[in-house]
PDB file of C-alpha atoms in Angstrom:
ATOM      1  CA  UNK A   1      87.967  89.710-128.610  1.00 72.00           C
ATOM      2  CA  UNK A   2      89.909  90.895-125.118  1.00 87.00           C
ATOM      3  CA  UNK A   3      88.340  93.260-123.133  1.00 93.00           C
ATOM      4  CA  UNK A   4      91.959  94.888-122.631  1.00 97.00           C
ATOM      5  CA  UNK A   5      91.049  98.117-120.740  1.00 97.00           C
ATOM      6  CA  UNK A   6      92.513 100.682-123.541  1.00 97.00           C
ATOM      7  CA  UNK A   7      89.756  98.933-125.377  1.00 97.00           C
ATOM      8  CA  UNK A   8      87.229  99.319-123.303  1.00 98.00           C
ATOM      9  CA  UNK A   9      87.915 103.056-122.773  1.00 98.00           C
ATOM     10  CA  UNK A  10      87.724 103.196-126.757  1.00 98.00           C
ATOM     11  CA  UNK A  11      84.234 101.854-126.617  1.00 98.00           C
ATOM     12  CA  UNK A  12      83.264 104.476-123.631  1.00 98.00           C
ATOM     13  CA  UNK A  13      84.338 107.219-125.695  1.00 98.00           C
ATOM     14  CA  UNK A  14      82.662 105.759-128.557  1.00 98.00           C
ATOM     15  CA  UNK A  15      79.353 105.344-127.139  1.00 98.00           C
ATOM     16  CA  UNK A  16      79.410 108.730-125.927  1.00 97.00           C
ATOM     17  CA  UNK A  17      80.475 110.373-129.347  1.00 97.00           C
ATOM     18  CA  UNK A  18      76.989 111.737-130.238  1.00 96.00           C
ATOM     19  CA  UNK A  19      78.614 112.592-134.164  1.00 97.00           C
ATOM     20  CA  UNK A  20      79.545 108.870-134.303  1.00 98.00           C
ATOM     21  CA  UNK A  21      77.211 106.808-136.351  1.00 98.00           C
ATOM     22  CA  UNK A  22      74.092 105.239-134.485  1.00 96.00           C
ATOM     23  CA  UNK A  23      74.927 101.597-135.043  1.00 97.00           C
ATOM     24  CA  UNK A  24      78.405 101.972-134.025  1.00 98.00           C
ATOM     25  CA  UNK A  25      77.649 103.342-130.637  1.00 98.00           C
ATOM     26  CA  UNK A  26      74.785 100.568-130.008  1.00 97.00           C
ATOM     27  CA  UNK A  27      77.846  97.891-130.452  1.00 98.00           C
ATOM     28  CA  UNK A  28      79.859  99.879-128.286  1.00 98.00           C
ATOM     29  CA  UNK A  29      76.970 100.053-125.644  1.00 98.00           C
ATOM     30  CA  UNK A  30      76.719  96.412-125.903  1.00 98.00           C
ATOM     31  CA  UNK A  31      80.428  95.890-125.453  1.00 98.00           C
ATOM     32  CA  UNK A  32      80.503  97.792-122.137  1.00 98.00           C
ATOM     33  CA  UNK A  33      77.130  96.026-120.706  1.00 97.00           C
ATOM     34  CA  UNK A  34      79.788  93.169-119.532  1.00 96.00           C
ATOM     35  CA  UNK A  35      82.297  92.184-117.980  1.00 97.00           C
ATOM     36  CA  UNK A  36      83.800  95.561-118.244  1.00 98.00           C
ATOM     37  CA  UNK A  37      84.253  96.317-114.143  1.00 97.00           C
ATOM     38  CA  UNK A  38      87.574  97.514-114.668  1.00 97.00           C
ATOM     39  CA  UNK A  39      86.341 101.013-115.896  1.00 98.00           C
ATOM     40  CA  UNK A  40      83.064 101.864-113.505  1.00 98.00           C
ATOM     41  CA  UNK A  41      84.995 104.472-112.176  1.00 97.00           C
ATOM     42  CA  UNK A  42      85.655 105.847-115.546  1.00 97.00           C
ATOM     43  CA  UNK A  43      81.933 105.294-116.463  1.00 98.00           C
ATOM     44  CA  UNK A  44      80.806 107.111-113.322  1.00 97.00           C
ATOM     45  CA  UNK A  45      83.320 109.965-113.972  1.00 96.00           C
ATOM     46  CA  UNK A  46      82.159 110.297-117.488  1.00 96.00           C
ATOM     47  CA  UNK A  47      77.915 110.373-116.509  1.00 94.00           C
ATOM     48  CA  UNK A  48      78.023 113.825-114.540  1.00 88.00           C
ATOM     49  CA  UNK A  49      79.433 115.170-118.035  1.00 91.00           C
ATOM     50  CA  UNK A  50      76.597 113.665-120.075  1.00 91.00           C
ATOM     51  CA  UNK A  51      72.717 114.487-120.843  1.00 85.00           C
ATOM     52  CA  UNK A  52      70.019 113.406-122.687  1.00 90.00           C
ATOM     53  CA  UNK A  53      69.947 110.191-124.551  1.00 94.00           C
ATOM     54  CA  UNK A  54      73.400 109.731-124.107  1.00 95.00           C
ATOM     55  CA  UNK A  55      73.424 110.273-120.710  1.00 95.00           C
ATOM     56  CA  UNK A  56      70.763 107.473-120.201  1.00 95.00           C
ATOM     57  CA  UNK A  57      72.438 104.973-122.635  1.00 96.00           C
ATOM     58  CA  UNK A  58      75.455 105.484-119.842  1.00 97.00           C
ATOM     59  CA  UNK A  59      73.246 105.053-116.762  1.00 97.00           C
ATOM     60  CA  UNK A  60      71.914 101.518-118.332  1.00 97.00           C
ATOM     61  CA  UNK A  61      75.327 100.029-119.052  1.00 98.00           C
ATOM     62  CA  UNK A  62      76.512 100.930-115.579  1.00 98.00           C
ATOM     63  CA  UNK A  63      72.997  99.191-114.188  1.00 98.00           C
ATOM     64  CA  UNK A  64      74.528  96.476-115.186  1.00 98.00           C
ATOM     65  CA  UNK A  65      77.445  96.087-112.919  1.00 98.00           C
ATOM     66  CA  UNK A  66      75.374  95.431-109.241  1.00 97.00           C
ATOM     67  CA  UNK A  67      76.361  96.539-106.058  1.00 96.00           C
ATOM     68  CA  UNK A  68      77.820  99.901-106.239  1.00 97.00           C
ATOM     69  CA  UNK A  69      76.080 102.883-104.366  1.00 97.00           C
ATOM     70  CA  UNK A  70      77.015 105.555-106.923  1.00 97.00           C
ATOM     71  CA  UNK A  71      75.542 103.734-109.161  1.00 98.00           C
ATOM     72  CA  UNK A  72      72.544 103.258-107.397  1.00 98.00           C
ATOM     73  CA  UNK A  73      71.860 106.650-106.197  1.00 97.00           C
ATOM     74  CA  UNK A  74      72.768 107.296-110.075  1.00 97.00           C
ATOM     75  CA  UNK A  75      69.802 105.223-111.412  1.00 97.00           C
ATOM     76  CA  UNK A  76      68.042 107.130-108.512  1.00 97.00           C
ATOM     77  CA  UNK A  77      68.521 110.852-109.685  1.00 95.00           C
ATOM     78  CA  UNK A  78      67.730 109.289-113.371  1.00 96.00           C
ATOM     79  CA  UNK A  79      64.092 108.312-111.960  1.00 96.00           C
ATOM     80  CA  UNK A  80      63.520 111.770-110.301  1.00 95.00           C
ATOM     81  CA  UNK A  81      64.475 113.343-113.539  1.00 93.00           C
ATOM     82  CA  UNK A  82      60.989 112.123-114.872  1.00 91.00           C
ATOM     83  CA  UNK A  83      62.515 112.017-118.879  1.00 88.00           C
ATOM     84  CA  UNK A  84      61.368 108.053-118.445  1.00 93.00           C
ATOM     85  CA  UNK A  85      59.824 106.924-115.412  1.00 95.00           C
ATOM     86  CA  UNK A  86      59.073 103.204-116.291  1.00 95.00           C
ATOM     87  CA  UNK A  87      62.622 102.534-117.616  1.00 96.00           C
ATOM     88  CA  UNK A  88      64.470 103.727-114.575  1.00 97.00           C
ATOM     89  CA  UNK A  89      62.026 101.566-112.264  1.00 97.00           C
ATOM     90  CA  UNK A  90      62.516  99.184-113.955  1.00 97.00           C
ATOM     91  CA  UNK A  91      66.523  99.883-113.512  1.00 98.00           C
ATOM     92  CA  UNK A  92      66.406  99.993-109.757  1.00 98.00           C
ATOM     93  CA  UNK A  93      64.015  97.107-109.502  1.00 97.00           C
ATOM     94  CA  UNK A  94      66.502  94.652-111.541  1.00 97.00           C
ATOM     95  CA  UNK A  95      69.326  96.607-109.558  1.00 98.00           C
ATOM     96  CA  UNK A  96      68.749  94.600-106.837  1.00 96.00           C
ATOM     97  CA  UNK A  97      69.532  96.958-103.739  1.00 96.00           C
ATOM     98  CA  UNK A  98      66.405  97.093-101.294  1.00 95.00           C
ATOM     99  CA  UNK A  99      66.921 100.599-100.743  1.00 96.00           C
ATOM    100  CA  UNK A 100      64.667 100.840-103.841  1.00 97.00           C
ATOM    101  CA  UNK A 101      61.457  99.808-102.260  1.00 96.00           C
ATOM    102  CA  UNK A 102      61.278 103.309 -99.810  1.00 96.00           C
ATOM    103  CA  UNK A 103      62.525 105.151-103.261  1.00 96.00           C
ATOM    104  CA  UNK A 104      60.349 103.962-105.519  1.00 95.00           C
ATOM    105  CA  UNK A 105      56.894 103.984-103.009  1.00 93.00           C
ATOM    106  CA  UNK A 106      57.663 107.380-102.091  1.00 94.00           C
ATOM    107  CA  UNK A 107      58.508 108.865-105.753  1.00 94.00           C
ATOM    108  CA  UNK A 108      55.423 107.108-107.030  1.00 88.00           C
ATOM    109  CA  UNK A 109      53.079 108.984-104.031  1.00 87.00           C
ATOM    110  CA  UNK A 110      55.363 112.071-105.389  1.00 88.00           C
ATOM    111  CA  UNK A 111      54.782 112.152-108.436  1.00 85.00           C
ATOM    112  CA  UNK A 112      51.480 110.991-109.659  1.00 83.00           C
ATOM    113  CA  UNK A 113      52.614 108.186-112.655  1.00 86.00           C
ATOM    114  CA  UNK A 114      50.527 107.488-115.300  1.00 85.00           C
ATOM    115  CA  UNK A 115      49.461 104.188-115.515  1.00 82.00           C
ATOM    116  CA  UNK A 116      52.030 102.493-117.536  1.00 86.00           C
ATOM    117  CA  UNK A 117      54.487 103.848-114.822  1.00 90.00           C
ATOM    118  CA  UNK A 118      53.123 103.064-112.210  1.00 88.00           C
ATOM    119  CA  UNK A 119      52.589  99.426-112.681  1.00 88.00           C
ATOM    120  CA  UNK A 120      56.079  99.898-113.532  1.00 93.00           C
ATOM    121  CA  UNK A 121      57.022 100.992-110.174  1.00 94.00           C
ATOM    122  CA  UNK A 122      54.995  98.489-108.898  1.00 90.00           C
ATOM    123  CA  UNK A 123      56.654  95.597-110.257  1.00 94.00           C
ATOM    124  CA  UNK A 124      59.950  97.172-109.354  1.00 96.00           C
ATOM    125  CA  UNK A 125      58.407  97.233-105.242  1.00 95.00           C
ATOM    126  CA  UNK A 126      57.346  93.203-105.928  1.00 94.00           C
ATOM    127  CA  UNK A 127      61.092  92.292-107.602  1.00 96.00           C
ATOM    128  CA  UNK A 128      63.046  94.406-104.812  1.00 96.00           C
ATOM    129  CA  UNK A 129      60.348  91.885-101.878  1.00 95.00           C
ATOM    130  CA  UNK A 130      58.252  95.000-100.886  1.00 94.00           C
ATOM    131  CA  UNK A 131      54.765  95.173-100.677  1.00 91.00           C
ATOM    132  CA  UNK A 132      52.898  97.521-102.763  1.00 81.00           C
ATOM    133  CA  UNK A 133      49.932  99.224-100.852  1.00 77.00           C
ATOM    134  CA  UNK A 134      49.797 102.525-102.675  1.00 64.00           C
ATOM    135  CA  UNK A 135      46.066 102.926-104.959  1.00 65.00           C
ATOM    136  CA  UNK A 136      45.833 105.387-107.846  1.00 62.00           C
ATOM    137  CA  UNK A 137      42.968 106.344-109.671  1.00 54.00           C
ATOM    138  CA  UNK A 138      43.619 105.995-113.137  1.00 51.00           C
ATOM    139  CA  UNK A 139      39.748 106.493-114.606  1.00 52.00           C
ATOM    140  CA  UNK A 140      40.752 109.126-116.907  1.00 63.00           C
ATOM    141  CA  UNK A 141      44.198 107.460-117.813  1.00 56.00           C
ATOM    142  CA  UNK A 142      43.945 106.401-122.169  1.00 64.00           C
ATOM    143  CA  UNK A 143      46.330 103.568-121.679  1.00 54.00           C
ATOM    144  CA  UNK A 144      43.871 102.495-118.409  1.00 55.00           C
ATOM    145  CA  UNK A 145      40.529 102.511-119.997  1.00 62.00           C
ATOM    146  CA  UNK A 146      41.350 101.062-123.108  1.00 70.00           C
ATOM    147  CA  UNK A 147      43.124  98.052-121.320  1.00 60.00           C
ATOM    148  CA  UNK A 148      40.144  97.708-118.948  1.00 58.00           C
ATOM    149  CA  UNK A 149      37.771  98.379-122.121  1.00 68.00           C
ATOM    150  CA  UNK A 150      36.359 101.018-120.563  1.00 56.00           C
ATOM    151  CA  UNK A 151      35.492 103.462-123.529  1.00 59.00           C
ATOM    152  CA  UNK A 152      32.441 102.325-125.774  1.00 55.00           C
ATOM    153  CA  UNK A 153      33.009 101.830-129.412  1.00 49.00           C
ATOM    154  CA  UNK A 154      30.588 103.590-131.636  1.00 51.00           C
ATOM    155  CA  UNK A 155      28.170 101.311-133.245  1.00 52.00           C
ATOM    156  CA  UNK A 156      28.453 103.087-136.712  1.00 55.00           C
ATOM    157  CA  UNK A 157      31.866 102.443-136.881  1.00 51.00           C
ATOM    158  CA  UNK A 158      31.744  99.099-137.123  1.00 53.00           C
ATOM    159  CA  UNK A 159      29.610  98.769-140.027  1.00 58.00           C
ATOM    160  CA  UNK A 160      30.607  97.711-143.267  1.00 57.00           C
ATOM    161  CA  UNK A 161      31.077 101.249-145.571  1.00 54.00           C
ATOM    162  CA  UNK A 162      29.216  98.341-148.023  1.00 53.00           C
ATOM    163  CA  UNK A 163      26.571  97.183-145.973  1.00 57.00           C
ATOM    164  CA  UNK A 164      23.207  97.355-147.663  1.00 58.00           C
ATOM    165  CA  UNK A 165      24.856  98.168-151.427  1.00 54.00           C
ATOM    166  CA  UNK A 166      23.361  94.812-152.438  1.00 52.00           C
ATOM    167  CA  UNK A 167      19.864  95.342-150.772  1.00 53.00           C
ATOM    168  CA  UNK A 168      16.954  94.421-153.063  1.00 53.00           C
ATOM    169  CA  UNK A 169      15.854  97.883-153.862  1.00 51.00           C
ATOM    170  CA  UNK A 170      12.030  96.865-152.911  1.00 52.00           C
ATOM    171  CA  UNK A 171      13.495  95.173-149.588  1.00 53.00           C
ATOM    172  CA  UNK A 172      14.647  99.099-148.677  1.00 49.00           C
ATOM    173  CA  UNK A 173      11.279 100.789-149.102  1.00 52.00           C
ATOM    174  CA  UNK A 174       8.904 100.985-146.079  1.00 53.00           C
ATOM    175  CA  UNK A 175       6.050  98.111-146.125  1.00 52.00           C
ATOM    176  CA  UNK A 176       2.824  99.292-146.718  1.00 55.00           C
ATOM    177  CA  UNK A 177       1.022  96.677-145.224  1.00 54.00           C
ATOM    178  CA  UNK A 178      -1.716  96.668-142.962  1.00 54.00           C
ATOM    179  CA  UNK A 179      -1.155  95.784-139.370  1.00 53.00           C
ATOM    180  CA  UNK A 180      -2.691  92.116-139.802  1.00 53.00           C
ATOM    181  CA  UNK A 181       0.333  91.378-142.630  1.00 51.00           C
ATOM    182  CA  UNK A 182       2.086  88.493-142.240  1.00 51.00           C
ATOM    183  CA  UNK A 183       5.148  89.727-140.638  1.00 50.00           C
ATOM    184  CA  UNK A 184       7.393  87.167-142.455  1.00 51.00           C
ATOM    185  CA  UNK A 185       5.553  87.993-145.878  1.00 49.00           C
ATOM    186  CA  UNK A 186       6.453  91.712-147.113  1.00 50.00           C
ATOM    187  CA  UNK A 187       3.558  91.978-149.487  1.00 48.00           C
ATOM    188  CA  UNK A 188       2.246  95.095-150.875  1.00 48.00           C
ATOM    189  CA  UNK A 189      -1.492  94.940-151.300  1.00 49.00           C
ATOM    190  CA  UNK A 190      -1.913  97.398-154.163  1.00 50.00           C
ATOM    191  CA  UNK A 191       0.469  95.463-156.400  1.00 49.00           C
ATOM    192  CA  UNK A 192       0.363  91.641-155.202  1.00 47.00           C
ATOM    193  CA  UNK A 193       3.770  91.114-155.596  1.00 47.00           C
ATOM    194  CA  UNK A 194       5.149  89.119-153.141  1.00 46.00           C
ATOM    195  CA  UNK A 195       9.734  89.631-152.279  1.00 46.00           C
ATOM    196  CA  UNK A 196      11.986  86.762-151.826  1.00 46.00           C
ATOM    197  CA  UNK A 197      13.027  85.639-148.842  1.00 49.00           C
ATOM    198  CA  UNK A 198      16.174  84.993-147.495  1.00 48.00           C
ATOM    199  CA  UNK A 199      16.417  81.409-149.098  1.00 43.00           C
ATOM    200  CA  UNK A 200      15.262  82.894-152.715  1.00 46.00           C
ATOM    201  CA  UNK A 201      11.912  80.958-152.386  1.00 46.00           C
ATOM    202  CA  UNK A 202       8.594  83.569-152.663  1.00 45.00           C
ATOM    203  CA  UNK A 203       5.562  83.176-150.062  1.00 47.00           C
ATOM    204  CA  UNK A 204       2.545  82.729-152.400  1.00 47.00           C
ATOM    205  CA  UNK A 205       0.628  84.753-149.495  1.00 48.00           C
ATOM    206  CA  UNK A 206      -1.233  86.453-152.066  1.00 46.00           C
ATOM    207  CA  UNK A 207      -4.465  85.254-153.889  1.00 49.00           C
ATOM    208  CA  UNK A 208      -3.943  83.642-157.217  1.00 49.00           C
ATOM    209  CA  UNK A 209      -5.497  85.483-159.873  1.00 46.00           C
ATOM    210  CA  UNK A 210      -8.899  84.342-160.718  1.00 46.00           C
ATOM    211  CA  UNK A 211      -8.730  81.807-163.825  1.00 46.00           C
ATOM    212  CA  UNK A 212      -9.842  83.422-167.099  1.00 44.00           C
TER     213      UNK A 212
END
């Protein structure tokens, strides 16, 4: 298909109709995310009149096309808006303009990111060829502690909701031995009757019965 530009401006308003049906706009969003240079300037005109979703479905076609300052201070004021932190890091990082690196160090001592966004701004810092010196303290971050396994797991809820429905019913009482039982032998003096062990073989620990 030609990218003729009264097609392309047919896609733009497309992807922008927010009464247009979901999938429809997606295709047009992928149509714009190349090779369609010929209508930044439309694109850019058209993003100070949009919000929301639709407004960052905009911001990531345009992050496409490299090298263009409105753009970049675009994907900037998108970042500081704080609707989604780690994608618009990630944005600038990929962006390629170096700028990024003093933007995204000092928005992340700004702000205070969580710790999904901050690695996010970190990796941006690494891809742009700064150095990332900044520490947060994420102890009490969910995403943190359970990558870091830092919460114990309850014992009890590990245990099999069956565990111990099979027990020999004898094996569950208390032993009533005396102290000098054979610890591998569970027999109960008063009755002489000796349990099964965990091979199904008894221990004939207890005296045979005197012949009649």
């Amino acid at each position: 298909m030609e990218k003729t530009r009264d097609l392309m401006i047919e896609k733009l308003n497309l992807m922008l109709n927010e009464d247009a049906p979901y999938n429809e706009r997606l295709d047009a969003y992928e149509f714009l995310s190349e090779d369609c240079e010929e209508i930044v300037d439309d694109m850019l005109a058209r993003l100070y009149e949009q919000e929301g979703e639709t407004g960052k479905m905009l911001m990531e076609v345009l992050a496409n096309y490299k090298g263009n300052k409105a753009i970049f201070m675009g994907l900037v004021s998108y970042l500081y808006k704080g609707e989604d932190v780690a994608l618009f890091a990630h944005l600038i990082g990929s962006y390629g303009d170096e700028q990024g690196i003093a933007v995204l160090k000092t928005f992340c001592d700004e702000y205070e990111p969580n710790y999904n966004e901050y690695m996010e701004l970190r990796n941006a810092v690494e891809e742009l060829g700064g150095d990332f010196d900044l520490k947060e303290d994420f102890g009490d971050d969910p995403l943190y502690r359970y990558l870091k396994g830092l919460d114990e797991v309850d014992e009890d809820s590990r245990r099999s909701p069956f565990e111990g429905l099979w027990k020999d019913e004898d094996e569950s009482e208390d032993c009533d031995c005396d102290d000098d039982c054979d610890e591998e032998c569970h027999c109960h003096e008063d009755d002489h009757h000796c349990h099964e062990d965990d091979f199904g073989e008894h221990h004939h620990c207890c005296d045979d019965e005197e012949e009649e």
